[in-house]
CSV table of C-alpha atoms in Angstrom, one decimal:
chain,number,residue,atom,x,y,z
A,185,UNK,CA,0.0,0.0,0.0
A,186,UNK,CA,1.2,3.5,-0.8
A,187,UNK,CA,0.0,6.8,0.6
A,188,UNK,CA,0.3,9.9,-1.4
A,189,UNK,CA,0.3,13.5,-0.1
A,190,UNK,CA,0.2,16.4,-2.5
A,191,UNK,CA,1.3,19.9,-1.7
A,192,UNK,CA,2.2,23.1,-3.5
A,193,UNK,CA,-1.3,24.2,-4.6
A,194,UNK,CA,-2.6,27.7,-4.1
A,195,UNK,CA,-3.8,30.9,-5.7
A,196,UNK,CA,-1.9,32.2,-8.6
A,197,UNK,CA,-2.6,34.8,-11.3
A,198,UNK,CA,-3.0,33.8,-14.9
A,199,UNK,CA,0.3,33.3,-16.5
A,200,UNK,CA,1.9,32.4,-13.2
A,201,UNK,CA,3.6,29.2,-12.1
A,202,UNK,CA,3.2,26.6,-9.4
A,203,UNK,CA,5.2,23.5,-8.5
A,204,UNK,CA,3.2,20.6,-7.1
A,205,UNK,CA,4.8,17.9,-5.1
A,206,UNK,CA,3.6,14.4,-4.3
A,207,UNK,CA,5.3,12.7,-1.4
A,208,UNK,CA,4.8,8.9,-1.1
A,209,UNK,CA,5.0,6.8,2.0
A,210,UNK,CA,4.3,3.2,2.9
A,211,UNK,CA,6.4,1.8,0.1
A,212,UNK,CA,8.8,3.0,-2.5
A,213,UNK,CA,7.4,4.2,-5.8
A,214,UNK,CA,10.4,3.3,-7.9
A,215,UNK,CA,8.6,0.5,-9.6
A,216,UNK,CA,5.5,2.5,-10.3
A,217,UNK,CA,4.5,4.7,-13.2
A,218,UNK,CA,3.2,7.9,-11.6
A,219,UNK,CA,1.0,10.6,-12.7
A,220,UNK,CA,-1.2,13.7,-12.1
A,221,UNK,CA,-4.8,14.2,-12.8
A,222,UNK,CA,-7.1,17.2,-12.2
A,223,UNK,CA,-10.8,17.7,-11.6
A,224,UNK,CA,-12.6,21.0,-11.9
A,225,UNK,CA,-16.0,21.6,-10.2
A,226,UNK,CA,-18.7,19.9,-12.2
A,227,UNK,CA,-16.3,18.1,-14.5
A,228,UNK,CA,-14.9,14.7,-14.8
A,229,UNK,CA,-11.4,14.0,-13.5
A,230,UNK,CA,-8.9,14.3,-16.4
A,231,UNK,CA,-5.4,13.1,-17.1
A,232,UNK,CA,-2.7,15.7,-16.9
A,233,UNK,CA,0.7,14.0,-17.1
A,234,UNK,CA,2.5,10.7,-16.4
A,235,UNK,CA,6.0,9.5,-15.9
A,236,UNK,CA,7.4,6.0,-16.2
A,237,UNK,CA,9.1,4.3,-13.2
A,238,UNK,CA,12.6,5.4,-14.1
A,239,UNK,CA,11.6,8.7,-15.4
A,240,UNK,CA,12.7,7.9,-18.9
A,241,UNK,CA,9.3,8.6,-20.6
A,242,UNK,CA,6.8,11.3,-19.9
A,243,UNK,CA,3.3,11.8,-21.2
A,244,UNK,CA,1.1,15.0,-21.3
A,245,UNK,CA,-2.4,15.9,-22.1
A,246,UNK,CA,-2.4,18.0,-25.2
A,247,UNK,CA,-3.7,21.0,-23.3
A,248,UNK,CA,-0.6,21.2,-21.1
A,249,UNK,CA,2.2,20.2,-23.4
A,250,UNK,CA,5.0,22.8,-23.5
A,251,UNK,CA,3.8,24.4,-20.2
A,252,UNK,CA,3.8,21.6,-17.6
A,253,UNK,CA,6.8,19.3,-16.7
A,254,UNK,CA,6.5,16.2,-14.7
A,255,UNK,CA,9.6,14.8,-12.9
A,256,UNK,CA,10.4,12.4,-10.1
A,257,UNK,CA,13.0,11.8,-7.5
A,258,UNK,CA,12.9,8.1,-6.5
A,259,UNK,CA,15.4,8.6,-3.8
A,260,UNK,CA,13.0,11.0,-2.1
A,261,UNK,CA,9.9,9.0,-3.1
A,262,UNK,CA,8.5,12.1,-4.6
A,263,UNK,CA,6.9,13.2,-7.9
A,264,UNK,CA,6.6,16.8,-9.1
A,265,UNK,CA,4.6,18.8,-11.5
A,266,UNK,CA,6.0,22.1,-12.6
A,267,UNK,CA,3.1,24.2,-14.1
A,268,UNK,CA,3.9,27.4,-16.1
A,269,UNK,CA,1.7,29.8,-17.9
A,270,UNK,CA,-1.3,28.8,-15.9
A,271,UNK,CA,-4.8,29.6,-17.2
A,272,UNK,CA,-8.0,30.3,-15.3
A,273,UNK,CA,-9.6,27.3,-16.8
A,274,UNK,CA,-7.0,25.1,-15.1
A,275,UNK,CA,-8.5,25.9,-11.8
A,276,UNK,CA,-9.0,22.4,-10.3
A,277,UNK,CA,-8.1,20.0,-7.6
A,278,UNK,CA,-4.9,18.2,-8.7
A,279,UNK,CA,-4.4,14.6,-7.7
A,280,UNK,CA,-1.3,12.5,-7.6
A,281,UNK,CA,-1.7,8.8,-8.6
A,282,UNK,CA,0.5,5.7,-8.5
A,283,UNK,CA,0.7,2.6,-10.5
A,284,UNK,CA,-0.8,4.1,-13.7
A,285,UNK,CA,-1.6,1.6,-16.4
A,286,UNK,CA,-2.5,2.3,-20.0
A,287,UNK,CA,-5.6,0.3,-20.8
A,288,UNK,CA,-8.0,0.6,-23.8
A,289,UNK,CA,-6.9,4.1,-24.6
A,290,UNK,CA,-7.0,5.5,-21.1
A,291,UNK,CA,-4.9,5.7,-18.0
A,292,UNK,CA,-6.2,3.6,-15.1
A,293,UNK,CA,-5.3,3.9,-11.5
A,294,UNK,CA,-6.0,1.4,-8.6
A,295,UNK,CA,-8.6,2.9,-6.4
A,296,UNK,CA,-6.3,3.0,-3.4
A,297,UNK,CA,-3.5,4.8,-5.1
A,298,UNK,CA,-4.8,8.3,-5.2
A,299,UNK,CA,-3.8,11.3,-3.1
A,300,UNK,CA,-6.2,13.6,-1.4
A,301,UNK,CA,-5.6,16.4,-3.9
A,302,UNK,CA,-4.3,19.9,-3.7
A,303,UNK,CA,-6.3,22.9,-4.9
A,304,UNK,CA,-5.0,25.1,-7.7
A,305,UNK,CA,-6.8,28.4,-8.3
A,306,UNK,CA,-5.8,30.5,-11.2
A,307,UNK,CA,-7.3,34.0,-11.2
A,308,UNK,CA,-7.8,36.1,-14.4
Protein backbone atom coordinates (compact mmCIF):
# COMPACT_ATOMS: atom_id res chain seq x y z
CA UNK A 1 0.00 0.00 0.00
CA UNK A 2 1.23 3.48 -0.79
CA UNK A 3 0.01 6.75 0.65
CA UNK A 4 0.29 9.90 -1.45
CA UNK A 5 0.25 13.46 -0.14
CA UNK A 6 0.15 16.40 -2.54
CA UNK A 7 1.34 19.89 -1.72
CA UNK A 8 2.18 23.11 -3.49
CA UNK A 9 -1.26 24.19 -4.61
CA UNK A 10 -2.56 27.68 -4.08
CA UNK A 11 -3.80 30.85 -5.69
CA UNK A 12 -1.89 32.23 -8.65
CA UNK A 13 -2.59 34.81 -11.32
CA UNK A 14 -3.05 33.80 -14.92
CA UNK A 15 0.34 33.32 -16.52
CA UNK A 16 1.92 32.38 -13.24
CA UNK A 17 3.60 29.20 -12.10
CA UNK A 18 3.22 26.61 -9.40
CA UNK A 19 5.15 23.49 -8.52
CA UNK A 20 3.19 20.60 -7.09
CA UNK A 21 4.82 17.86 -5.07
CA UNK A 22 3.58 14.38 -4.29
CA UNK A 23 5.28 12.66 -1.38
CA UNK A 24 4.77 8.92 -1.13
CA UNK A 25 5.01 6.77 1.96
CA UNK A 26 4.28 3.19 2.89
CA UNK A 27 6.42 1.75 0.14
CA UNK A 28 8.81 2.97 -2.48
CA UNK A 29 7.39 4.19 -5.77
CA UNK A 30 10.42 3.34 -7.86
CA UNK A 31 8.60 0.51 -9.62
CA UNK A 32 5.45 2.52 -10.34
CA UNK A 33 4.53 4.72 -13.21
CA UNK A 34 3.22 7.88 -11.57
CA UNK A 35 0.96 10.64 -12.72
CA UNK A 36 -1.16 13.70 -12.14
CA UNK A 37 -4.85 14.22 -12.80
CA UNK A 38 -7.13 17.16 -12.16
CA UNK A 39 -10.80 17.72 -11.56
CA UNK A 40 -12.60 21.02 -11.91
CA UNK A 41 -15.97 21.59 -10.25
CA UNK A 42 -18.74 19.89 -12.16
CA UNK A 43 -16.35 18.12 -14.49
CA UNK A 44 -14.86 14.67 -14.83
CA UNK A 45 -11.40 13.95 -13.53
CA UNK A 46 -8.93 14.25 -16.40
CA UNK A 47 -5.42 13.08 -17.09
CA UNK A 48 -2.68 15.70 -16.95
CA UNK A 49 0.67 13.95 -17.05
CA UNK A 50 2.48 10.68 -16.36
CA UNK A 51 6.03 9.51 -15.92
CA UNK A 52 7.44 6.01 -16.17
CA UNK A 53 9.06 4.34 -13.22
CA UNK A 54 12.62 5.38 -14.09
CA UNK A 55 11.57 8.75 -15.40
CA UNK A 56 12.69 7.92 -18.93
CA UNK A 57 9.34 8.62 -20.61
CA UNK A 58 6.78 11.30 -19.91
CA UNK A 59 3.27 11.83 -21.19
CA UNK A 60 1.15 14.96 -21.26
CA UNK A 61 -2.36 15.93 -22.10
CA UNK A 62 -2.37 18.04 -25.24
CA UNK A 63 -3.71 21.00 -23.28
CA UNK A 64 -0.60 21.22 -21.07
CA UNK A 65 2.18 20.23 -23.45
CA UNK A 66 4.98 22.76 -23.47
CA UNK A 67 3.84 24.37 -20.21
CA UNK A 68 3.85 21.56 -17.63
CA UNK A 69 6.76 19.33 -16.71
CA UNK A 70 6.53 16.15 -14.69
CA UNK A 71 9.55 14.77 -12.89
CA UNK A 72 10.40 12.37 -10.11
CA UNK A 73 13.04 11.76 -7.49
CA UNK A 74 12.87 8.11 -6.52
CA UNK A 75 15.44 8.61 -3.78
CA UNK A 76 13.01 11.04 -2.15
CA UNK A 77 9.95 8.98 -3.09
CA UNK A 78 8.49 12.14 -4.61
CA UNK A 79 6.92 13.20 -7.88
CA UNK A 80 6.65 16.79 -9.07
CA UNK A 81 4.58 18.78 -11.51
CA UNK A 82 5.95 22.13 -12.62
CA UNK A 83 3.14 24.20 -14.07
CA UNK A 84 3.90 27.36 -16.05
CA UNK A 85 1.71 29.84 -17.90
CA UNK A 86 -1.31 28.77 -15.94
CA UNK A 87 -4.77 29.61 -17.24
CA UNK A 88 -7.97 30.33 -15.30
CA UNK A 89 -9.63 27.27 -16.83
CA UNK A 90 -7.00 25.13 -15.15
CA UNK A 91 -8.46 25.88 -11.76
CA UNK A 92 -9.04 22.44 -10.27
CA UNK A 93 -8.08 19.99 -7.61
CA UNK A 94 -4.90 18.25 -8.70
CA UNK A 95 -4.41 14.63 -7.72
CA UNK A 96 -1.32 12.48 -7.64
CA UNK A 97 -1.69 8.82 -8.59
CA UNK A 98 0.49 5.75 -8.47
CA UNK A 99 0.72 2.59 -10.53
CA UNK A 100 -0.77 4.05 -13.67
CA UNK A 101 -1.60 1.57 -16.42
CA UNK A 102 -2.51 2.31 -20.01
CA UNK A 103 -5.62 0.29 -20.81
CA UNK A 104 -8.00 0.60 -23.76
CA UNK A 105 -6.91 4.11 -24.64
CA UNK A 106 -7.03 5.51 -21.13
CA UNK A 107 -4.92 5.67 -18.02
CA UNK A 108 -6.23 3.64 -15.11
CA UNK A 109 -5.26 3.85 -11.47
CA UNK A 110 -5.98 1.40 -8.65
CA UNK A 111 -8.64 2.86 -6.41
CA UNK A 112 -6.35 3.00 -3.37
CA UNK A 113 -3.52 4.76 -5.14
CA UNK A 114 -4.81 8.31 -5.22
CA UNK A 115 -3.77 11.25 -3.13
CA UNK A 116 -6.22 13.59 -1.43
CA UNK A 117 -5.60 16.37 -3.89
CA UNK A 118 -4.31 19.92 -3.73
CA UNK A 119 -6.32 22.90 -4.92
CA UNK A 120 -4.98 25.13 -7.67
CA UNK A 121 -6.84 28.36 -8.33
CA UNK A 122 -5.84 30.55 -11.24
CA UNK A 123 -7.28 34.04 -11.20
CA UNK A 124 -7.84 36.07 -14.35
